[in-house]
Short mmCIF file of C-alpha atoms and ligand atoms in Angstrom, two decimals:
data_model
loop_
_atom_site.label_atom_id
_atom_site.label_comp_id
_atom_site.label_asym_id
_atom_site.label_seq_id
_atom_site.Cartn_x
_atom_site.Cartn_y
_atom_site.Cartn_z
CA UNK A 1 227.88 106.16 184.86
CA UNK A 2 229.76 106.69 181.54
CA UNK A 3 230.07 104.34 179.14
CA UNK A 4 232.58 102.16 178.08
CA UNK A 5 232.81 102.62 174.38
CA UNK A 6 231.57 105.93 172.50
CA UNK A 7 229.60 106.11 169.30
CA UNK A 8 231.06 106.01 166.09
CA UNK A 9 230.23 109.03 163.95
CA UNK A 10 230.35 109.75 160.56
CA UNK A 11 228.58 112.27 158.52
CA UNK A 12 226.88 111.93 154.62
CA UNK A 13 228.47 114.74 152.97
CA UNK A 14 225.49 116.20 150.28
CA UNK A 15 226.70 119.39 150.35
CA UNK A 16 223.03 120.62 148.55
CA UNK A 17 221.72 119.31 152.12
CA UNK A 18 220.34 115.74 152.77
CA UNK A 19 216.66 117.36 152.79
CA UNK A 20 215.43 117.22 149.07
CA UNK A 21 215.36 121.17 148.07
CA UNK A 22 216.83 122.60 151.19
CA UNK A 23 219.08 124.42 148.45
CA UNK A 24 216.24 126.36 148.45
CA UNK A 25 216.58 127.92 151.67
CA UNK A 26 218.61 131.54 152.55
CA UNK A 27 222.13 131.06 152.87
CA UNK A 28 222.81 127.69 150.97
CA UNK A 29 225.88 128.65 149.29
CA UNK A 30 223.72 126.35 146.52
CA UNK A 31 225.73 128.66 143.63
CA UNK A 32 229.06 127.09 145.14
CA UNK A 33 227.64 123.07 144.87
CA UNK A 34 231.20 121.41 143.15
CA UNK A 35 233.34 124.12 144.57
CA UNK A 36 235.97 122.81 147.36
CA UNK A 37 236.27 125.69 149.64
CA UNK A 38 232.62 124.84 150.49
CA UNK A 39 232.80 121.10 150.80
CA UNK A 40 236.26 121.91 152.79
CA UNK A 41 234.49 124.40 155.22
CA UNK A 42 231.92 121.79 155.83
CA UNK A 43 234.81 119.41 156.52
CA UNK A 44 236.54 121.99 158.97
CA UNK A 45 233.25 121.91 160.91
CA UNK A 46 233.08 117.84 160.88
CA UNK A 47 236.51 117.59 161.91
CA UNK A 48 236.13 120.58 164.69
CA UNK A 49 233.75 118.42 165.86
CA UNK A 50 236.00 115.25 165.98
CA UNK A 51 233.77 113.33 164.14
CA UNK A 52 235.10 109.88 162.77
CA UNK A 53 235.17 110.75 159.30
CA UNK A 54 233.17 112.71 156.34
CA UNK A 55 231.77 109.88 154.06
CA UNK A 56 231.16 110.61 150.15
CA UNK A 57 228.05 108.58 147.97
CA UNK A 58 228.95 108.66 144.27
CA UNK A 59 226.80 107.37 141.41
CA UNK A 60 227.88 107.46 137.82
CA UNK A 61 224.83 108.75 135.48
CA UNK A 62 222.62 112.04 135.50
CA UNK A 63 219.25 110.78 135.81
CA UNK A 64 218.38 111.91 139.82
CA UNK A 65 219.30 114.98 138.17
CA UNK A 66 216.86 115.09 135.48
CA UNK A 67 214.10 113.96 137.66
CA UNK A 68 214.67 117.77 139.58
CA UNK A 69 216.91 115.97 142.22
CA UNK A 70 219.68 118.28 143.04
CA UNK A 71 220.92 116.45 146.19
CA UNK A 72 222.64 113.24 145.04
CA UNK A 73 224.05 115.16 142.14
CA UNK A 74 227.45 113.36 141.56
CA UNK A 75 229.39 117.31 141.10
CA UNK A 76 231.96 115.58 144.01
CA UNK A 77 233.93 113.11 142.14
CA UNK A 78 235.25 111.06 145.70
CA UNK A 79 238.76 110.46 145.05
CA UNK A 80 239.51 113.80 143.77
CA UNK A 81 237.60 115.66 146.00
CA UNK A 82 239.23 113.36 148.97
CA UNK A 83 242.55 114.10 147.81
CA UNK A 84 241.96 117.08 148.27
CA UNK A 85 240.30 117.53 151.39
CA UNK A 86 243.51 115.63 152.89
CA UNK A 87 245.40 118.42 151.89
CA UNK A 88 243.53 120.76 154.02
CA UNK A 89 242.54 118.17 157.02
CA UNK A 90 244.48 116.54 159.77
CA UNK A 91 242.54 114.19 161.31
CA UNK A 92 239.42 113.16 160.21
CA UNK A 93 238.81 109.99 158.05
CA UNK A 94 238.19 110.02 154.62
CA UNK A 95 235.63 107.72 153.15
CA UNK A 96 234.80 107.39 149.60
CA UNK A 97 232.47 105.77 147.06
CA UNK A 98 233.44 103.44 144.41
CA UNK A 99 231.76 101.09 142.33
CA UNK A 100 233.24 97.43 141.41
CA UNK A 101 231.02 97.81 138.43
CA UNK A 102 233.28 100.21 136.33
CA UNK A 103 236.16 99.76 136.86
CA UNK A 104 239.19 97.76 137.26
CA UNK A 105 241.13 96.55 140.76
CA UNK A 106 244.55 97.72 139.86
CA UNK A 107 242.97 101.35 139.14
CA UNK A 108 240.90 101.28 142.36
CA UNK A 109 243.58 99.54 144.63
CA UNK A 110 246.13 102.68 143.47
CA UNK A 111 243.92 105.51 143.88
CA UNK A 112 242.89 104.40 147.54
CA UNK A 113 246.71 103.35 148.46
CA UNK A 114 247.87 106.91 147.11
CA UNK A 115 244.92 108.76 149.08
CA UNK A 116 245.65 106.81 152.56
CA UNK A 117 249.68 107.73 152.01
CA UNK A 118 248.33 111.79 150.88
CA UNK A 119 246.38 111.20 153.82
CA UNK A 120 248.72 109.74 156.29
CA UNK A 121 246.19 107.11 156.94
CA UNK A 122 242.39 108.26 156.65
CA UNK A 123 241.65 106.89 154.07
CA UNK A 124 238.18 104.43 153.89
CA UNK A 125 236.29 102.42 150.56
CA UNK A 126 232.51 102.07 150.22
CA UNK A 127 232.21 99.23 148.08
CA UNK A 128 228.83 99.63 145.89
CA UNK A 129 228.03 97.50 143.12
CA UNK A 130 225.50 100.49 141.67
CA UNK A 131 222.39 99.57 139.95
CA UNK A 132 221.98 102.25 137.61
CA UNK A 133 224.32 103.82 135.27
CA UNK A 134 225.75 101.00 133.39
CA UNK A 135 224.24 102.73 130.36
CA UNK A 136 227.42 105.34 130.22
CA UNK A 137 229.69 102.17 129.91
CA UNK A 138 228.49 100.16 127.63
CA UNK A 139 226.27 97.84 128.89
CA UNK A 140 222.77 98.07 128.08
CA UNK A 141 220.84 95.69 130.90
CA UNK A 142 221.87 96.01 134.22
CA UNK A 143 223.65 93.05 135.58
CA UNK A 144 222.13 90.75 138.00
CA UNK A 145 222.58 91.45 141.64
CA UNK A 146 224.07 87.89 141.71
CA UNK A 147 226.55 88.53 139.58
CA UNK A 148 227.16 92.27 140.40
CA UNK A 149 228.13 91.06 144.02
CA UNK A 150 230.29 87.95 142.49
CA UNK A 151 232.40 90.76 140.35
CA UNK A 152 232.41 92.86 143.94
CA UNK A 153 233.73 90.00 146.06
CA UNK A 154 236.68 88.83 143.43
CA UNK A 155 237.54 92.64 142.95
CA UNK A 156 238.13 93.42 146.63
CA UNK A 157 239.94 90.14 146.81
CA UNK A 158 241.92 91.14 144.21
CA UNK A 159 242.42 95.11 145.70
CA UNK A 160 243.30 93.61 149.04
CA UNK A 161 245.95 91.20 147.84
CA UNK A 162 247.43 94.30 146.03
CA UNK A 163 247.63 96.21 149.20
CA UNK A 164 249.20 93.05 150.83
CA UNK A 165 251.56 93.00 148.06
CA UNK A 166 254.63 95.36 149.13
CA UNK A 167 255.83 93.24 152.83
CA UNK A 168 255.80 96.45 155.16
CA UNK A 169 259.41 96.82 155.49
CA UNK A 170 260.07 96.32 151.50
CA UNK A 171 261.34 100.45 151.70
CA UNK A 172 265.10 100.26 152.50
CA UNK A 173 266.50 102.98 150.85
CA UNK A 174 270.09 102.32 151.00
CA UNK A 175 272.40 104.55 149.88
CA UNK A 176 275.20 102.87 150.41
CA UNK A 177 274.07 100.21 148.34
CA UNK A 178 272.01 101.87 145.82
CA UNK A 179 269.01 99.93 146.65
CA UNK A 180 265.69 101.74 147.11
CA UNK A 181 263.90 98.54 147.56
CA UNK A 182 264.10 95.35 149.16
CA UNK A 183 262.56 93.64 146.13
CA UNK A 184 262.53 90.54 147.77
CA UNK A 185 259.64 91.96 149.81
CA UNK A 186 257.50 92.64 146.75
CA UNK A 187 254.59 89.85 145.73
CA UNK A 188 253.06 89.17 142.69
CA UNK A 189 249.41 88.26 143.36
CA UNK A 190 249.03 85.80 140.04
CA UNK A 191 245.30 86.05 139.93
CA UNK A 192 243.23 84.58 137.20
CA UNK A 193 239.42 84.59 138.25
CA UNK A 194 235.99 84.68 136.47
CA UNK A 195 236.31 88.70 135.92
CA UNK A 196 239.96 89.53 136.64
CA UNK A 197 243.24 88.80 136.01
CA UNK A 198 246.10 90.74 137.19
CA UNK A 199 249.69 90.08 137.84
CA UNK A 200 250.82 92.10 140.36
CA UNK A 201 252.47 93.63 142.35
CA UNK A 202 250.80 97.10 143.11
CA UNK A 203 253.51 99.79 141.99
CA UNK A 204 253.32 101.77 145.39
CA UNK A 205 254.35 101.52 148.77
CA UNK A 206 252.18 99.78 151.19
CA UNK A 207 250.15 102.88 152.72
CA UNK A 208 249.61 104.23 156.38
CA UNK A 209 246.84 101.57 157.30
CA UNK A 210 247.76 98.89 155.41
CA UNK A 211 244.67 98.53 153.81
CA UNK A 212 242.33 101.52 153.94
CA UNK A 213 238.92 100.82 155.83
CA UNK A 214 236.22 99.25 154.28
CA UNK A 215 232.38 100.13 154.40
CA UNK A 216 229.24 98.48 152.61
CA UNK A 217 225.69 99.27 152.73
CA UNK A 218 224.29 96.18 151.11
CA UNK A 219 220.90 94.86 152.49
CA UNK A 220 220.35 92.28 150.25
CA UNK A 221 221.32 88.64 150.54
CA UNK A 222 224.62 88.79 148.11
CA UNK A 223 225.35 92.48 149.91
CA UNK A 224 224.95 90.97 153.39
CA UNK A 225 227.52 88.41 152.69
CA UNK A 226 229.98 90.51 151.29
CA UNK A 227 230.21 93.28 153.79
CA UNK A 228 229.76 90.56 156.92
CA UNK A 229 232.87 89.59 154.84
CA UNK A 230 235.30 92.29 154.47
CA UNK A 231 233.62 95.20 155.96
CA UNK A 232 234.79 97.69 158.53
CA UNK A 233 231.64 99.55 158.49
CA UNK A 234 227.96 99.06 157.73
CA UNK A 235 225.70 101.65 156.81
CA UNK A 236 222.16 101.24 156.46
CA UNK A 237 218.99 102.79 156.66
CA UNK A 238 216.71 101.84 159.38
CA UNK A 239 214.16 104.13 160.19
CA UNK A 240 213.06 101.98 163.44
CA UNK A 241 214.22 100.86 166.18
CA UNK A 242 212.73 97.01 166.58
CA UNK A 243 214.30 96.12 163.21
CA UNK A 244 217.45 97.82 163.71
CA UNK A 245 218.15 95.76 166.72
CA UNK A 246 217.53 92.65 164.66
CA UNK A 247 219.66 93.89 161.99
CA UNK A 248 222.61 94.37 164.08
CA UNK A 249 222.19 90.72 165.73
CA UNK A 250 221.77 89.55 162.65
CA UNK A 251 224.38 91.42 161.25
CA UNK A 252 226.99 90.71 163.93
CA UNK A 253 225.88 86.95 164.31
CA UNK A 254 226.98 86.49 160.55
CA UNK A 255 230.37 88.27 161.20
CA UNK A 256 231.17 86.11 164.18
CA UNK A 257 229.96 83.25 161.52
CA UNK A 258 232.94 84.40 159.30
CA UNK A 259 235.66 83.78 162.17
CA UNK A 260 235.62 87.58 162.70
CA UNK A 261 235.07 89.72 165.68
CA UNK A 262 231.83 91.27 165.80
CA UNK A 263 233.58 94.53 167.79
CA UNK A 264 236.12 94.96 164.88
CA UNK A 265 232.42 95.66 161.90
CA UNK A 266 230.65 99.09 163.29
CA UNK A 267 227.09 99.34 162.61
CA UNK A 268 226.15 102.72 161.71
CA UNK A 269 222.83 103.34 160.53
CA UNK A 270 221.64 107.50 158.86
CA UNK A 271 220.12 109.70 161.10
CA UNK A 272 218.90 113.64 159.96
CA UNK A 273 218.36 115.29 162.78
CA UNK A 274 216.59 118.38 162.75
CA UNK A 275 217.34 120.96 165.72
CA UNK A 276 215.66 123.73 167.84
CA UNK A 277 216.57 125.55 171.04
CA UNK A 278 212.80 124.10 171.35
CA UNK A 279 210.39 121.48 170.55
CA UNK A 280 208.31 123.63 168.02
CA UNK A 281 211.25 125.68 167.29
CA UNK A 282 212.58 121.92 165.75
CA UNK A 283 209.20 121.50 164.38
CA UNK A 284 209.00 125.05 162.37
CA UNK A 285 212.19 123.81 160.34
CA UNK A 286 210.97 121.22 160.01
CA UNK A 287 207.94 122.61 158.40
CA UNK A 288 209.71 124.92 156.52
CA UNK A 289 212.11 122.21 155.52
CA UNK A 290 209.09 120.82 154.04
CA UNK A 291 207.47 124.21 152.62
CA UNK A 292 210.61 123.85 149.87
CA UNK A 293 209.92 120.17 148.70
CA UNK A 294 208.99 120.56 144.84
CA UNK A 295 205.47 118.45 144.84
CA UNK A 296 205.76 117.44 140.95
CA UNK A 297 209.63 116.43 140.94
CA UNK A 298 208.72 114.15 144.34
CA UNK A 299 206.19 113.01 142.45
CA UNK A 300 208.78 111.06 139.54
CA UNK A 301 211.43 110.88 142.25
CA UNK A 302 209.28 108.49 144.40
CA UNK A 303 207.51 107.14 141.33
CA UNK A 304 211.08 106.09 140.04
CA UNK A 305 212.40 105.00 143.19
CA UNK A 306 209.36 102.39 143.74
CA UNK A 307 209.18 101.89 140.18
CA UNK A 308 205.38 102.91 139.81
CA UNK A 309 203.26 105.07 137.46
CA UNK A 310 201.97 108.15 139.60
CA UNK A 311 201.28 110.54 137.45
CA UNK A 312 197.24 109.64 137.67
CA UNK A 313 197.75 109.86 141.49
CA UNK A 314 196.33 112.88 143.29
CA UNK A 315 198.21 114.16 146.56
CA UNK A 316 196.18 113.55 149.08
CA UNK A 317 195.51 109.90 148.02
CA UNK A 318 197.41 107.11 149.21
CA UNK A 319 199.59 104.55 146.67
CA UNK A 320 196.90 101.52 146.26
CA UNK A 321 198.44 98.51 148.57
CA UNK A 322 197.50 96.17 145.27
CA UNK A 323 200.23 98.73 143.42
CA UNK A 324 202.95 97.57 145.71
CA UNK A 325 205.66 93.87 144.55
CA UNK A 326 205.78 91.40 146.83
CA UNK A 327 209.17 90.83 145.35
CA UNK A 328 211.64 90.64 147.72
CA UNK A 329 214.36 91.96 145.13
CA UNK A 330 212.61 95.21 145.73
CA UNK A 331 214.94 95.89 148.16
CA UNK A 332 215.27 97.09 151.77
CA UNK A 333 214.33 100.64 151.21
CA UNK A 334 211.15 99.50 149.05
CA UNK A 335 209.97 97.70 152.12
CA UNK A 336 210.28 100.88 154.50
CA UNK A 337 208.16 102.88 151.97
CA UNK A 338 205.77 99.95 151.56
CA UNK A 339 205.32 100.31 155.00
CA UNK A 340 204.68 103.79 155.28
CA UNK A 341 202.09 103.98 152.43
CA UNK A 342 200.25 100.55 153.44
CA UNK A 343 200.54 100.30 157.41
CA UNK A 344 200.49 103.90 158.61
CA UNK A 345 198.58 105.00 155.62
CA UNK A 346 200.71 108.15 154.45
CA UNK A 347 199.25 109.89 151.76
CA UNK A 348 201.44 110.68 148.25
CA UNK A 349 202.14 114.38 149.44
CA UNK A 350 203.10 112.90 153.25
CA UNK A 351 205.58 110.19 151.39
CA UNK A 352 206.21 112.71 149.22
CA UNK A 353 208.02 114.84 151.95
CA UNK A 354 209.21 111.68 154.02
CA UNK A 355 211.16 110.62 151.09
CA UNK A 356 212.66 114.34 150.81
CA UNK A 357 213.18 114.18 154.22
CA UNK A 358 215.31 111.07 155.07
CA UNK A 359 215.12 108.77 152.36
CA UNK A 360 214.48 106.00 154.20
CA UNK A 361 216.71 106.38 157.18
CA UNK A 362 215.39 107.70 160.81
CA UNK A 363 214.88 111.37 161.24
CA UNK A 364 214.20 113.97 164.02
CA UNK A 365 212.98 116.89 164.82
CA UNK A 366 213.39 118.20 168.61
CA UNK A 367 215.92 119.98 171.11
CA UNK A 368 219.74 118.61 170.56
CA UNK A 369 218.90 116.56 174.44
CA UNK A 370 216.01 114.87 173.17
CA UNK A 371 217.87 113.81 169.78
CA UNK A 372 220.77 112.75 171.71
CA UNK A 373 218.34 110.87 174.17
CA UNK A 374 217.20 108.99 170.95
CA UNK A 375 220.60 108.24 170.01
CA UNK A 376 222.01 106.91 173.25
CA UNK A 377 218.91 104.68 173.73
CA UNK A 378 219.34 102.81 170.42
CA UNK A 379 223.41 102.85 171.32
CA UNK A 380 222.89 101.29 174.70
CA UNK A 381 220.08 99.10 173.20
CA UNK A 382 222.64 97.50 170.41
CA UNK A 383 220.55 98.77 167.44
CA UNK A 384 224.25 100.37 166.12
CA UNK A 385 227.51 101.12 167.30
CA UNK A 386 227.08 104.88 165.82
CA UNK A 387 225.55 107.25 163.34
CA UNK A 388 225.88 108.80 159.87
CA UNK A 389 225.09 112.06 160.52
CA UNK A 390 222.53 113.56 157.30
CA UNK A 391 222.51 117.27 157.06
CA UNK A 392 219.15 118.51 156.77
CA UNK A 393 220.45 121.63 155.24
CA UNK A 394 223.60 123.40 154.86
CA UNK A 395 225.68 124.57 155.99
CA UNK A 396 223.28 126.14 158.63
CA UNK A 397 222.02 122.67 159.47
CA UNK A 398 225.58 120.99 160.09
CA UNK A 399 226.48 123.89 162.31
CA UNK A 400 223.60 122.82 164.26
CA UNK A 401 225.08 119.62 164.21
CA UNK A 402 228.63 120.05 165.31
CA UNK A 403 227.68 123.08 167.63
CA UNK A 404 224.58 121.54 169.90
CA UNK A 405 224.08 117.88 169.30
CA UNK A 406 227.73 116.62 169.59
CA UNK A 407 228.65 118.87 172.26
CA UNK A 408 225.51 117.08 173.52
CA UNK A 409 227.08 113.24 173.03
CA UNK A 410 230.65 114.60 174.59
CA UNK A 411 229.31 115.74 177.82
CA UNK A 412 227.37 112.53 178.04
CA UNK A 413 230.50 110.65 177.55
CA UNK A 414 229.06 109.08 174.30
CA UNK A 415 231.16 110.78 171.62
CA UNK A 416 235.56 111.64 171.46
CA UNK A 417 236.54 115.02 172.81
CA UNK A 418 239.73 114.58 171.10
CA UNK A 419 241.13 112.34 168.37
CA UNK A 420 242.47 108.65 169.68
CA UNK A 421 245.28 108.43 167.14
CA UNK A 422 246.37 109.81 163.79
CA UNK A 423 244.61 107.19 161.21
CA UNK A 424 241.13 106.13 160.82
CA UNK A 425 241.82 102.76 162.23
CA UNK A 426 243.27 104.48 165.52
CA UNK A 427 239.94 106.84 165.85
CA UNK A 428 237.78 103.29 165.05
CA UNK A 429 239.75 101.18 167.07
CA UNK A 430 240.86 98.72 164.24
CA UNK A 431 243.97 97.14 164.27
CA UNK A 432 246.47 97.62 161.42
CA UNK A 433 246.40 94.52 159.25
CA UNK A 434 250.04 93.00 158.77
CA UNK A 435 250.96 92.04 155.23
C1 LIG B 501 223.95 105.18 153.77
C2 LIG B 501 223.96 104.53 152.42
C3 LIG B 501 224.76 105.09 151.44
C4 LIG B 501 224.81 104.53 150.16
N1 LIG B 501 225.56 105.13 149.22
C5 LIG B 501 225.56 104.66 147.96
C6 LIG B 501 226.29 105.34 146.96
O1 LIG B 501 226.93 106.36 147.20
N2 LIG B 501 226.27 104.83 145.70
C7 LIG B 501 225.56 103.70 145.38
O2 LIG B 501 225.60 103.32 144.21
N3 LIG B 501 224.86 103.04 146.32
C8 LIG B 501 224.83 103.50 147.60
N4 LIG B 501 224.09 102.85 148.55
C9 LIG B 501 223.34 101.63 148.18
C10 LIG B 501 224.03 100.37 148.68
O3 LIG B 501 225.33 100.25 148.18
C11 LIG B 501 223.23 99.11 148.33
O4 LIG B 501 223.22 98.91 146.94
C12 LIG B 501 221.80 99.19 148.81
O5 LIG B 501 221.83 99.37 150.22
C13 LIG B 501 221.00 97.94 148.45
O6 LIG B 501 221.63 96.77 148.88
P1 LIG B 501 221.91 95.58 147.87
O7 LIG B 501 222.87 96.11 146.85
O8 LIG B 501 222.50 94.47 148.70
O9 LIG B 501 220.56 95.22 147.28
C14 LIG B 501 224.03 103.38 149.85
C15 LIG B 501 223.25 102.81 150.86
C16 LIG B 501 223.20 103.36 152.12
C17 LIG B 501 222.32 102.73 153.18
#
């Protein structure tokens, strides 16, 4: 029987390849990282393969960098990159990162309008509140989460009401009267609030969608509340599938909480599937994925990320349980590796190349059936409504991808053969918010 609804698909766009030091490998194109014909021919393949839209991370400081991490590197500046990549798309949605942290509304509420017009509607917003960075503007300590997500909630109050600004209709232009615009249709906004206050209205055009989509990744308390709030999209990282399906009641309960439809917020947790024509064909790349890891960067990498000393640590030891914070403020991902050092016992060098690997989300090495076999059990089991697709490598490993495991979906009937409709909200089934 085919199902009702297909998967929502997006993919993580690292063009260095999700897997930590998969630059490495033959055929990388890892002298081209920053270019755009590369990032656009890895966009040609996403949007061959119909896929929902490519999705850009951003973060605003150096220091993955300096710790030997290539893959997170920040050379893809979102908006510019996305502009862009609308001139040479058609279809596929464009989703980029942007902090509330650094910036101001009115800047963010323009650039997104402009990109969903240069677009013709595919543009989409991942709201982050960052927690590193805030160093390169000024401000020494970073800000509580408390009050990071209390700046992120009043600032995509304040972007939305600028979207809502222009009345759809407000563009007459009447020649015979020499008006352009029915001004009467423009809004100030008026807003005075504990980090903002702007005037209004926006000085463009209300775009293609209305408002452009919104996604959020918070797993935090404060995070949680904000994207059960305003988001389109969820993305998380949930390596399991137990906890995923309690995440996504969880998640969905608090949505329907809000007076929203649970349908209308898509759940789409990372996956990084790695793909053979054969079980240990899968499992060779894998290994060689993992041949490339650089031992002594992972070492600082993971030691940063879980905010430990290692440097005393040998390989093949595990991280002492008594090392590990109880602190909930640790964080989701914290937890996940927590788990895999103290319950199933993974050694430094094993977490090491897990981390490299996935970085906390689910990963996969097999034939493209038995991946897609994975990902129609935890679809039909309500663990997500979709995927973010992670790259293991590229571009070789997205041509995998888009060439075995979404042909895969589409024959199943669990993936688009074709595009629904011409915006992002069309190909995700969200209606167009009136102003
Ligand atoms: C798939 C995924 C992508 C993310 N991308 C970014 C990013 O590009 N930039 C960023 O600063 N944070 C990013 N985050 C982090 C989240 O925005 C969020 O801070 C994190 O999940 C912790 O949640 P919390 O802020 O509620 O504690 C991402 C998280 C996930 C799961």
């Amino acid at each position: 029987m085919k199902p009702q609804k297909h998967m929502v698909l997006t993919t993580f766009m690292l063009p260095a390849g999700y897997h930590k030091d998969s630059w490495r490998m033959e055929g990388s194109r890892a002298e081209e990282l920053g270019n755009l014909d590369f990032v656009a021919d890895l966009t040609a393949m996403a949007e061959a393969a119909k896929l929902d839209a490519v999705f850009f991370g951003d973060i605003v400081h150096a220091n993955t960098v300096m710790r030997g991490d290539i893959k997170m590197n920040g050379f893809y500046e979102p908006m510019t990159v996305l502009a862009a990549l609308a001139a040479r798309t058609k279809n596929i949605g464009l989703i980029g990162t942007m902090s509330t942290s650094f910036s101001e509304p009115y800047n963010l509420a323009r650039q997104l309008c402009g990109l969903d017009h240069m677009s013709n509607g595919r543009a989409g917003w991942n709201i982050v509140t960052s927690s590193d960075g805030f160093s390169n503007y000024g401000v020494e300590d970073v800000p509580d989460p408390a009050v990071r997500y209390r700046r992120a909630t009043e600032f995509v109050d304040v972007v939305q009401r600028l979207w809502d600004s222009w009345s759809d209709d407000a563009i007459i232009v009447d020649r015979a009267s020499g008006e352009y615009v029915d001004r009467s249709k423009l809004k100030a906004i008026r807003h005075k609030g504990e980090f903002f206050e702007v005037e209004g209205p926006i000085n463009m055009p209300r775009s293609p969608q209305g408002r452009p989509v919104l996604v959020q990744a918070g797993s935090s308390g404060p995070g949680m509340d904000l994207g059960s709030s305003v988001a389109d999209g969820i993305y998380t990282a949930q390596p399991f599938k137990e906890p995923s399906i309690e995440f996504y009641t969880k998640f969905k309960n608090m949505v329907a909480e809000k007076g929203r439809n649970p349908d209308d917020v898509k759940i789409i947790p990372g996956i990084l599937p790695i793909l053979g024509d054969t079980e240990k064909e899968a499992q060779d790349l894998a290994n060689e994925l993992a041949s490339y890891v650089h031992l002594g960067n992972g070492r600082k990498q993971v030691g940063a990320d879980l905010k430990m000393d290692l440097s005393e640590l040998e390989f093949d030891e595990a991280i002492p349980v008594a090392w590990f914070s109880d602190d909930p403020r640790m964080g989701s991902r914290y937890q996940i590796y927590r788990k895999k050092s103290v319950d199933m016992g993974m050694t430094l060098r094993e977490l090491i190349v897990d981390l490299a690997r996935s970085t906390g989300h689910q990963w996969m090495a097999g034939t493209p059936s038995q991946v897609a076999d994975r990902m129609v059990d935890w679809f039909e089991s309500k663990a997500c409504d979709g995927f973010n697709l992670n790259a293991p490598f590229n571009p070789g490993g997205f041509k995998l991808i888009c060439d075995k495991l979404v042909p895969e979906l589409q024959d199943r009937g669990y993936f688009r053969s074709e595009y629904e409709g011409t915006t992002l909200r069309d190909n995700l089934g969200l209606s167009r918010p009136t102003a």
